[in-house]
Amino acid sequence: MKVTVVGYWHAFPQKGEAASGYLVEHNNYRVLIDCGSGVVSQLQHYCNLDELDAVVISHYHNDHIGDIGALHYFRLLQPYISNKGVKPFGIYGHQEDAEGFKKLSFKDVVNANAYTPNDQLELGPFIFSFYKTTHPAACYAMKIEAGGSTLFYTADTGYMPELAEAAKGSQLMIAECSLYKGQDGAPAGHMNSVEAGGLARLAEVPALLLTHLPHFGDHSRLVKEAQAECPGISVETAKSGWTITL
Ligand SMILES: [Zn+2]
Ligand SMILES: [Zn+2]
């Protein structure tokens, strides 16, 4: 499974970059996880938009769905742009927030599909499992398996050790890290660097990628603070185009 960071900023994208978006690929099947502001532009560095098979959304905050409208318009115009025909395309979200779920659909061009935390979602070679997080909007972390590899994405969440249980056995944990050591993210449903590192230690994953990064401070400090909590685990911060094959 190939994983590429399309966007990694908390709240809004910095110049020329994007808020949350991650591309996973296996056997020529491509799933975009979250579609924040700037993602549709940045994604085209890594694949053509018509090569996307599915989109899975963790929750309906704008830094995770800000570019859904751009994807809708792409699908609307695709038949006029491409002579290759329109590839089937699915967009998936939870239905706990009916208003949010509605935003995923567009006329008869894009129909949203619901995932539920009780069922696994199979998309091509991928199997998704969902875990509710601690966040002001209903939000789901995801375990993503394909070809014998496993990725765990916390999405947006306050610290909750239960997620570590779910993440056990993964080769990589992509964990949100919105704050620095000493800053309390709990009221906003976010983790700081110490909590992200602690979660990786409990999950016993070999690698931790910090994402959903703050617009202030020095990100290298996030790595040092998280690393102190999980010695022996590889810790990096997300960057546009960061990629790994698990
Ligand atoms: Zn959020
Ligand atoms: Zn967010």
Tab-separated table of C-alpha atoms and ligand atoms in Angstrom:
chain	number	residue	atom	x	y	z
A	1	MET	CA	0.000	0.000	0.000
A	2	LYS	CA	1.393	3.358	-1.011
A	3	VAL	CA	0.524	6.322	1.222
A	4	THR	CA	1.001	9.947	0.146
A	5	VAL	CA	0.343	13.093	2.157
A	6	VAL	CA	-1.668	15.467	-0.043
A	7	GLY	CA	-2.319	18.002	2.718
A	8	TYR	CA	-1.608	18.176	6.437
A	9	TRP	CA	-2.517	21.620	7.806
A	10	HIS	CA	-4.864	22.239	10.689
A	11	ALA	CA	-7.830	24.497	9.867
A	12	PHE	CA	-6.636	26.134	6.621
A	13	PRO	CA	-3.837	25.547	4.103
A	14	GLN	CA	-0.616	27.511	3.975
A	15	LYS	CA	0.309	29.064	0.613
A	16	GLY	CA	0.542	26.399	-2.106
A	17	GLU	CA	-0.444	23.588	0.269
A	18	ALA	CA	-3.561	21.869	1.572
A	19	ALA	CA	-5.506	20.989	4.704
A	20	SER	CA	-6.182	17.296	5.467
A	21	GLY	CA	-5.916	14.836	2.588
A	22	TYR	CA	-4.131	11.470	2.211
A	23	LEU	CA	-3.930	9.286	-0.875
A	24	VAL	CA	-3.716	5.507	-0.464
A	25	GLU	CA	-3.019	3.321	-3.489
A	26	HIS	CA	-2.842	-0.412	-4.040
A	27	ASN	CA	-3.095	-2.474	-7.234
A	28	ASN	CA	-3.953	0.631	-9.236
A	29	TYR	CA	-6.922	1.483	-6.956
A	30	ARG	CA	-6.836	4.945	-5.364
A	31	VAL	CA	-8.679	6.233	-2.314
A	32	LEU	CA	-8.492	9.791	-1.049
A	33	ILE	CA	-8.973	10.060	2.707
A	34	ASP	CA	-10.401	13.471	3.643
A	35	CYS	CA	-10.651	16.351	1.217
A	36	GLY	CA	-9.748	19.611	2.951
A	37	SER	CA	-9.150	23.008	1.364
A	38	GLY	CA	-6.491	22.871	-1.355
A	39	VAL	CA	-6.577	19.076	-1.707
A	40	VAL	CA	-8.029	18.932	-5.226
A	41	SER	CA	-5.233	21.140	-6.551
A	42	GLN	CA	-2.452	19.343	-4.633
A	43	LEU	CA	-3.769	15.857	-5.441
A	44	GLN	CA	-2.995	16.425	-9.119
A	45	HIS	CA	0.735	16.274	-8.261
A	46	TYR	CA	0.223	12.591	-7.450
A	47	CYS	CA	-2.554	11.323	-9.738
A	48	ASN	CA	-5.069	12.543	-12.262
A	49	LEU	CA	-8.451	13.355	-10.775
A	50	ASP	CA	-10.090	10.798	-13.064
A	51	GLU	CA	-7.854	8.103	-11.556
A	52	LEU	CA	-9.519	8.436	-8.167
A	53	ASP	CA	-11.788	5.495	-7.285
A	54	ALA	CA	-13.192	6.610	-3.939
A	55	VAL	CA	-13.114	9.258	-1.229
A	56	VAL	CA	-13.615	8.479	2.475
A	57	ILE	CA	-14.365	11.349	4.853
A	58	SER	CA	-13.668	11.235	8.598
A	59	HIS	CA	-15.986	14.118	9.571
A	60	TYR	CA	-17.551	17.296	8.240
A	61	HIS	CA	-15.346	20.090	9.531
A	62	ASN	CA	-14.213	22.341	6.697
A	63	ASP	CA	-10.534	21.403	6.988
A	64	HIS	CA	-11.623	17.859	5.977
A	65	ILE	CA	-14.331	18.589	3.386
A	66	GLY	CA	-13.472	22.082	2.106
A	67	ASP	CA	-12.694	20.830	-1.404
A	68	ILE	CA	-15.620	18.423	-1.794
A	69	GLY	CA	-17.381	21.047	-3.914
A	70	ALA	CA	-14.365	21.179	-6.244
A	71	LEU	CA	-14.522	17.395	-6.666
A	72	HIS	CA	-18.240	17.649	-7.432
A	73	TYR	CA	-17.575	20.171	-10.187
A	74	PHE	CA	-14.784	18.011	-11.574
A	75	ARG	CA	-17.199	15.079	-11.805
A	76	LEU	CA	-19.793	17.339	-13.447
A	77	LEU	CA	-17.352	18.499	-16.124
A	78	GLN	CA	-15.430	15.246	-16.536
A	79	PRO	CA	-17.567	13.914	-19.421
A	80	TYR	CA	-16.752	17.109	-21.383
A	81	ILE	CA	-13.033	17.019	-20.531
A	82	SER	CA	-12.198	13.371	-21.036
A	83	ASN	CA	-12.979	11.095	-23.945
A	84	LYS	CA	-12.099	8.045	-21.848
A	85	GLY	CA	-15.534	7.809	-20.258
A	86	VAL	CA	-16.337	8.392	-16.624
A	87	LYS	CA	-14.894	5.924	-14.159
A	88	PRO	CA	-17.199	4.878	-11.310
A	89	PHE	CA	-16.530	6.890	-8.206
A	90	GLY	CA	-17.752	6.569	-4.653
A	91	ILE	CA	-17.749	9.004	-1.779
A	92	TYR	CA	-18.223	7.684	1.747
A	93	GLY	CA	-19.091	9.359	5.034
A	94	HIS	CA	-20.949	8.612	8.243
A	95	GLN	CA	-24.590	9.583	8.771
A	96	GLU	CA	-24.391	10.751	12.375
A	97	ASP	CA	-24.406	14.312	11.133
A	98	ALA	CA	-27.198	14.389	8.546
A	99	GLU	CA	-26.398	17.949	7.393
A	100	GLY	CA	-22.734	17.061	6.923
A	101	PHE	CA	-23.511	13.840	5.078
A	102	LYS	CA	-25.766	15.770	2.679
A	103	LYS	CA	-22.808	17.948	1.659
A	104	LEU	CA	-21.097	14.915	0.113
A	105	SER	CA	-23.776	14.500	-2.583
A	106	PHE	CA	-24.258	16.682	-5.641
A	107	LYS	CA	-27.321	16.500	-7.915
A	108	ASP	CA	-27.259	13.146	-9.667
A	109	VAL	CA	-23.523	13.565	-10.317
A	110	VAL	CA	-22.161	12.328	-6.987
A	111	ASN	CA	-24.124	10.162	-4.548
A	112	ALA	CA	-22.806	9.773	-1.043
A	113	ASN	CA	-22.608	6.338	0.553
A	114	ALA	CA	-22.740	5.735	4.293
A	115	TYR	CA	-20.229	3.791	6.325
A	116	THR	CA	-21.059	2.608	9.808
A	117	PRO	CA	-18.672	1.895	12.677
A	118	ASN	CA	-20.105	-1.621	13.035
A	119	ASP	CA	-19.226	-2.768	9.537
A	120	GLN	CA	-16.040	-2.926	7.553
A	121	LEU	CA	-16.065	-1.066	4.264
A	122	GLU	CA	-14.475	-2.812	1.286
A	123	LEU	CA	-13.209	-0.569	-1.496
A	124	GLY	CA	-11.272	-2.406	-4.198
A	125	PRO	CA	-8.345	-4.057	-2.392
A	126	PHE	CA	-8.853	-1.918	0.745
A	127	ILE	CA	-10.700	-2.838	3.931
A	128	PHE	CA	-11.640	0.086	6.195
A	129	SER	CA	-12.626	-0.225	9.871
A	130	PHE	CA	-13.923	2.812	11.769
A	131	TYR	CA	-13.503	3.997	15.368
A	132	LYS	CA	-15.337	6.956	16.853
A	133	THR	CA	-13.017	9.658	18.160
A	134	THR	CA	-13.360	12.374	20.806
A	135	HIS	CA	-14.126	15.527	18.821
A	136	PRO	CA	-16.816	18.251	18.839
A	137	ALA	CA	-18.173	16.895	15.521
A	138	ALA	CA	-18.839	13.164	15.087
A	139	CYS	CA	-15.570	11.861	13.662
A	140	TYR	CA	-14.086	8.466	12.850
A	141	ALA	CA	-10.522	7.199	12.950
A	142	MET	CA	-9.740	4.520	10.368
A	143	LYS	CA	-7.754	1.350	10.114
A	144	ILE	CA	-6.973	0.708	6.461
A	145	GLU	CA	-5.744	-2.695	5.308
A	146	ALA	CA	-4.565	-3.788	1.858
A	147	GLY	CA	-2.120	-6.379	0.523
A	148	GLY	CA	-1.054	-7.480	4.013
A	149	SER	CA	-0.236	-3.931	5.192
A	150	THR	CA	-2.111	-1.769	7.685
A	151	LEU	CA	-2.309	1.991	8.146
A	152	PHE	CA	-4.032	3.702	11.061
A	153	TYR	CA	-5.308	7.294	10.759
A	154	THR	CA	-6.568	8.966	13.936
A	155	ALA	CA	-8.439	11.726	12.076
A	156	ASP	CA	-9.304	14.542	14.553
A	157	THR	CA	-9.395	13.474	18.171
A	158	GLY	CA	-8.562	14.242	21.743
A	159	TYR	CA	-6.300	11.723	23.455
A	160	MET	CA	-8.039	8.363	23.857
A	161	PRO	CA	-6.032	5.227	24.622
A	162	GLU	CA	-8.763	3.048	23.058
A	163	LEU	CA	-7.474	4.157	19.671
A	164	ALA	CA	-4.118	2.547	20.459
A	165	GLU	CA	-5.825	-0.837	20.819
A	166	ALA	CA	-7.424	-0.366	17.410
A	167	ALA	CA	-4.102	0.678	15.869
A	168	LYS	CA	-2.104	-2.335	17.104
A	169	GLY	CA	-0.488	-4.255	14.265
A	170	SER	CA	-0.355	-1.224	11.940
A	171	GLN	CA	2.903	-0.401	10.148
A	172	LEU	CA	2.202	3.321	10.338
A	173	MET	CA	0.088	5.570	12.528
A	174	ILE	CA	-0.858	8.933	11.059
A	175	ALA	CA	-1.821	10.890	14.158
A	176	GLU	CA	-3.186	14.362	14.480
A	177	CYS	CA	-0.902	16.699	16.417
A	178	SER	CA	-2.499	20.114	16.581
A	179	LEU	CA	-0.604	21.444	19.599
A	180	TYR	CA	2.729	21.511	21.424
A	181	LYS	CA	3.681	19.993	24.775
A	182	GLY	CA	1.893	21.764	27.626
A	183	GLN	CA	-1.035	22.941	25.489
A	184	ASP	CA	-4.348	21.298	26.346
A	185	GLY	CA	-6.249	20.135	23.270
A	186	ALA	CA	-8.915	18.214	25.138
A	187	PRO	CA	-11.619	20.962	25.064
A	188	ALA	CA	-11.282	21.258	21.264
A	189	GLY	CA	-10.904	17.507	20.691
A	190	HIS	CA	-7.275	17.603	19.574
A	191	MET	CA	-3.992	16.027	20.678
A	192	ASN	CA	-0.703	17.648	21.491
A	193	SER	CA	2.715	16.171	20.627
A	194	VAL	CA	3.084	14.346	23.948
A	195	GLU	CA	-0.314	12.678	23.532
A	196	ALA	CA	0.366	11.659	19.927
A	197	GLY	CA	3.692	10.126	20.968
A	198	GLY	CA	2.043	8.376	23.911
A	199	LEU	CA	-0.649	6.929	21.662
A	200	ALA	CA	2.002	5.516	19.288
A	201	ARG	CA	3.846	3.959	22.252
A	202	LEU	CA	0.662	2.257	23.480
A	203	ALA	CA	-0.146	1.060	19.970
A	204	GLU	CA	3.393	-0.349	19.561
A	205	VAL	CA	3.547	0.813	15.958
A	206	PRO	CA	6.986	1.088	14.317
A	207	ALA	CA	6.346	4.515	12.793
A	208	LEU	CA	4.408	7.676	13.647
A	209	LEU	CA	3.619	10.487	11.245
A	210	LEU	CA	2.422	13.668	12.954
A	211	THR	CA	-0.144	15.600	10.946
A	212	HIS	CA	-2.921	18.221	11.186
A	213	LEU	CA	-0.051	20.495	12.168
A	214	PRO	CA	-0.397	23.912	13.829
A	215	HIS	CA	0.253	27.237	12.076
A	216	PHE	CA	2.606	28.390	14.813
A	217	GLY	CA	5.837	27.274	16.423
A	218	ASP	CA	8.609	25.105	15.032
A	219	HIS	CA	7.349	21.697	13.830
A	220	SER	CA	10.716	20.092	14.628
A	221	ARG	CA	9.818	20.647	18.287
A	222	LEU	CA	6.695	18.476	17.792
A	223	VAL	CA	8.930	15.611	16.654
A	224	LYS	CA	11.258	15.969	19.665
A	225	GLU	CA	8.355	16.139	22.120
A	226	ALA	CA	6.537	13.141	20.606
A	227	GLN	CA	9.756	11.150	20.249
A	228	ALA	CA	10.485	11.530	23.964
A	229	GLU	CA	7.226	9.640	24.634
A	230	CYS	CA	7.931	6.776	22.237
A	231	PRO	CA	11.634	5.876	22.092
A	232	GLY	CA	12.451	3.422	19.321
A	233	ILE	CA	9.525	4.522	17.144
A	234	SER	CA	10.304	6.479	13.990
A	235	VAL	CA	8.654	9.932	14.290
A	236	GLU	CA	8.298	12.475	11.471
A	237	THR	CA	6.052	15.403	10.649
A	238	ALA	CA	3.859	15.273	7.534
A	239	LYS	CA	4.911	17.290	4.501
A	240	SER	CA	3.259	17.770	1.122
A	241	GLY	CA	4.211	14.757	-0.990
A	242	TRP	CA	5.599	12.714	1.928
A	243	THR	CA	5.189	9.121	0.788
A	244	ILE	CA	5.848	5.590	1.930
A	245	THR	CA	5.087	2.106	0.652
A	246	LEU	CA	4.019	-0.139	3.535
B	1	ZN	ZN	-12.347	18.513	13.109
B	2	ZN	ZN	-9.362	19.032	11.405
